[in-house]
Short mmCIF file of C-alpha atoms in Angstrom, two decimals:
data_model
loop_
_atom_site.label_atom_id
_atom_site.label_comp_id
_atom_site.label_asym_id
_atom_site.label_seq_id
_atom_site.Cartn_x
_atom_site.Cartn_y
_atom_site.Cartn_z
CA MET A 12 40.62 62.40 -22.48
CA GLU A 13 41.34 59.05 -24.14
CA SER A 14 38.52 56.61 -24.66
CA GLU A 15 38.47 53.43 -22.62
CA ALA A 16 38.81 51.46 -25.85
CA SER A 17 42.07 53.07 -26.94
CA VAL A 18 43.62 52.64 -23.48
CA SER A 19 42.80 48.93 -23.26
CA ALA A 20 44.20 48.33 -26.74
CA ARG A 21 47.67 49.39 -25.55
CA ALA A 22 47.83 47.32 -22.38
CA GLY A 23 50.04 44.31 -23.13
CA GLY A 24 48.93 43.91 -26.74
CA GLU A 25 45.35 43.25 -25.67
CA ARG A 26 42.66 43.97 -28.25
CA ALA A 27 40.56 47.10 -27.83
CA HIS A 28 37.45 46.73 -25.68
CA SER A 29 34.80 49.30 -24.84
CA GLU A 30 31.78 49.42 -22.55
CA ARG A 31 29.31 52.26 -23.02
CA THR A 32 25.76 52.83 -21.78
CA PHE A 33 23.19 55.41 -22.74
CA GLU A 34 19.70 56.01 -21.40
CA PHE A 35 16.57 57.74 -22.61
CA LEU A 36 12.86 58.04 -21.92
CA ALA A 37 10.46 56.64 -24.50
CA GLU A 38 7.14 58.49 -24.51
CA GLY A 39 4.88 55.47 -24.34
CA PRO A 40 3.98 52.64 -21.96
CA MET A 41 6.34 49.69 -21.60
CA SER A 42 3.81 47.32 -23.17
CA GLU A 43 4.09 49.29 -26.43
CA VAL A 44 7.75 50.31 -26.25
CA ALA A 45 9.44 47.01 -25.32
CA PRO A 46 8.37 45.12 -28.48
CA LEU A 47 9.97 47.86 -30.60
CA PHE A 48 13.39 46.46 -29.62
CA GLY A 49 12.80 43.24 -31.49
CA ALA A 50 14.85 43.02 -34.68
CA HIS A 51 11.76 42.97 -36.90
CA LYS A 52 9.74 45.68 -35.11
CA GLU A 53 12.75 47.99 -34.92
CA ARG A 54 12.29 48.54 -38.66
CA ALA A 55 9.28 50.74 -37.81
CA TRP A 56 11.36 53.42 -36.11
CA ALA A 57 15.02 52.96 -37.11
CA PRO A 58 15.93 54.26 -40.57
CA ASP A 59 18.15 51.95 -42.62
CA TRP A 60 17.66 49.02 -40.21
CA ASP A 61 16.95 46.01 -42.40
CA PRO A 62 17.84 42.65 -40.83
CA CYS A 63 17.76 39.54 -43.01
CA PHE A 64 16.26 36.75 -40.93
CA ILE A 65 17.87 33.30 -40.92
CA TRP A 66 15.76 31.89 -38.06
CA PRO A 67 12.90 32.04 -37.94
CA ALA A 68 12.80 32.20 -41.75
CA ARG A 69 9.80 34.54 -41.67
CA ALA A 70 10.77 37.76 -39.91
CA GLU A 71 9.42 37.41 -36.40
CA ASP A 72 10.66 38.75 -33.07
CA ARG A 73 11.20 35.82 -30.71
CA PRO A 74 13.83 34.43 -28.36
CA GLY A 75 16.86 33.02 -30.17
CA MET A 76 16.27 34.79 -33.49
CA VAL A 77 19.28 34.80 -35.83
CA PHE A 78 19.74 37.34 -38.61
CA THR A 79 22.33 39.24 -40.57
CA VAL A 80 22.79 42.97 -41.04
CA SER A 81 24.92 44.33 -43.86
CA GLY A 82 26.59 47.71 -43.79
CA PRO A 83 29.61 49.62 -45.05
CA HIS A 84 32.03 47.49 -42.98
CA GLY A 85 30.62 44.10 -43.97
CA THR A 86 27.98 41.70 -42.75
CA ALA A 87 27.34 40.95 -39.11
CA VAL A 88 25.73 37.77 -37.83
CA TRP A 89 23.38 38.58 -34.94
CA VAL A 90 21.95 36.20 -32.33
CA ASN A 91 19.28 37.16 -29.84
CA THR A 92 20.40 35.86 -26.45
CA ARG A 93 17.53 37.24 -24.36
CA PHE A 94 14.05 38.37 -25.36
CA GLU A 95 11.97 38.77 -22.20
CA LEU A 96 9.75 41.75 -22.91
CA GLN A 97 7.55 41.36 -19.84
CA ASP A 98 10.67 41.60 -17.64
CA GLY A 99 12.25 44.35 -19.73
CA HIS A 100 15.35 42.38 -20.76
CA VAL A 101 16.55 42.18 -24.35
CA GLN A 102 20.04 41.20 -25.47
CA TYR A 103 21.83 40.61 -28.76
CA ALA A 104 25.32 39.41 -29.62
CA TYR A 105 26.89 39.88 -33.02
CA VAL A 106 30.19 39.35 -34.79
CA LEU A 107 31.14 41.55 -37.71
CA GLU A 108 33.38 40.01 -40.39
CA SER A 109 35.80 38.46 -37.86
CA ALA A 110 36.78 42.00 -36.83
CA MET A 111 34.62 42.95 -33.85
CA SER A 112 32.24 41.31 -31.42
CA THR A 113 29.44 43.28 -29.80
CA LEU A 114 27.07 42.52 -26.95
CA ILE A 115 24.04 44.83 -26.66
CA THR A 116 21.95 44.68 -23.49
CA LEU A 117 18.71 46.62 -23.07
CA ARG A 118 16.98 47.18 -19.73
CA ILE A 119 13.45 48.47 -20.19
CA THR A 120 11.46 49.69 -17.19
CA PRO A 121 8.15 51.51 -16.76
CA ARG A 122 8.22 55.13 -15.59
CA GLY A 123 4.60 56.10 -15.11
CA GLU A 124 3.09 56.49 -18.59
CA HIS A 125 6.56 56.39 -20.17
CA THR A 126 9.37 53.87 -20.43
CA HIS A 127 12.99 54.20 -19.34
CA VAL A 128 15.47 52.47 -21.66
CA ALA A 129 19.12 51.77 -20.80
CA VAL A 130 21.26 50.39 -23.63
CA SER A 131 24.74 48.98 -22.95
CA TYR A 132 27.27 48.17 -25.65
CA ARG A 133 30.33 45.97 -25.04
CA ARG A 134 32.61 45.85 -28.06
CA THR A 135 35.85 43.94 -28.54
CA ALA A 136 38.24 44.06 -31.48
CA LEU A 137 39.06 40.60 -32.78
CA LYS A 138 42.00 41.69 -34.96
CA PRO A 139 44.56 44.51 -34.59
CA HIS A 140 43.09 46.47 -37.52
CA ALA A 141 39.78 46.76 -35.59
CA ASP A 142 41.25 48.40 -32.46
CA ALA A 143 40.71 51.95 -33.76
CA TRP A 144 37.27 51.03 -35.01
CA VAL A 145 36.21 49.85 -31.54
CA ALA A 146 37.42 53.14 -30.07
CA HIS A 147 35.47 55.09 -32.70
CA MET A 148 32.32 53.02 -32.13
CA ALA A 149 32.61 53.62 -28.37
CA GLU A 150 32.46 57.36 -28.99
CA LEU A 151 29.35 56.93 -31.15
CA ASP A 152 27.73 54.57 -28.62
CA ALA A 153 28.14 57.13 -25.84
CA LYS A 154 26.20 59.71 -27.90
CA ALA A 155 23.47 57.46 -29.33
CA GLY A 156 20.81 58.08 -26.66
CA ASP A 157 19.51 61.33 -28.16
CA GLU A 158 19.25 59.78 -31.63
CA TRP A 159 17.43 56.67 -30.40
CA ALA A 160 15.07 58.79 -28.27
CA ALA A 161 14.25 61.11 -31.20
CA GLN A 162 13.60 58.21 -33.58
CA ILE A 163 11.47 56.09 -31.28
CA ASN A 164 9.53 59.05 -29.88
CA ALA A 165 8.79 60.37 -33.39
CA TYR A 166 7.47 56.92 -34.30
CA LEU A 167 5.33 56.74 -31.14
CA ALA A 168 3.95 60.27 -31.67
CA ALA A 169 3.00 59.48 -35.26
CA ARG A 170 1.40 56.21 -34.19
CA TYR A 171 -0.63 57.88 -31.44
CA ALA A 172 -1.69 60.66 -33.83
CA TYR A 173 -2.83 58.06 -36.36
CA LEU A 174 -4.72 56.04 -33.74
CA GLY A 175 -6.30 59.21 -32.39
CA ALA A 176 -7.46 60.23 -35.85
CA ARG A 177 -9.27 56.93 -36.45
#
């Protein structure tokens, strides 16, 4: 089956676009889990995540934060467009080297003592050379739930073990 991204790239010369969502259960209460989706606090559980804050200058999770993230394909400029932890809404938009735009929307809701997290990625190629990349990223996005769940739940388990040992 072809990915949605590769199909849309062929229709009338339109750039590739993908929309993928994954969900997982974080093994902690929403009050502790939601802040972990701030750009700064994500460093605690996501290996290799190292944003460079532009605003605020001191790394701090807050509405409107702007930062860059560098990787093998270049540097992306990220802007936080929604940071409403109490309502479970977090959103980021970023553009990577004039090749791809991405909108990431997180919906965070309590599930008893745990937290349900739904993460949606919308990616659009900005140049023809990025069409295949968007299709590839869509495949990775669709499978990311297990990885995110393992990383965040390992962090939470270690944190609870540490707090319990004190």
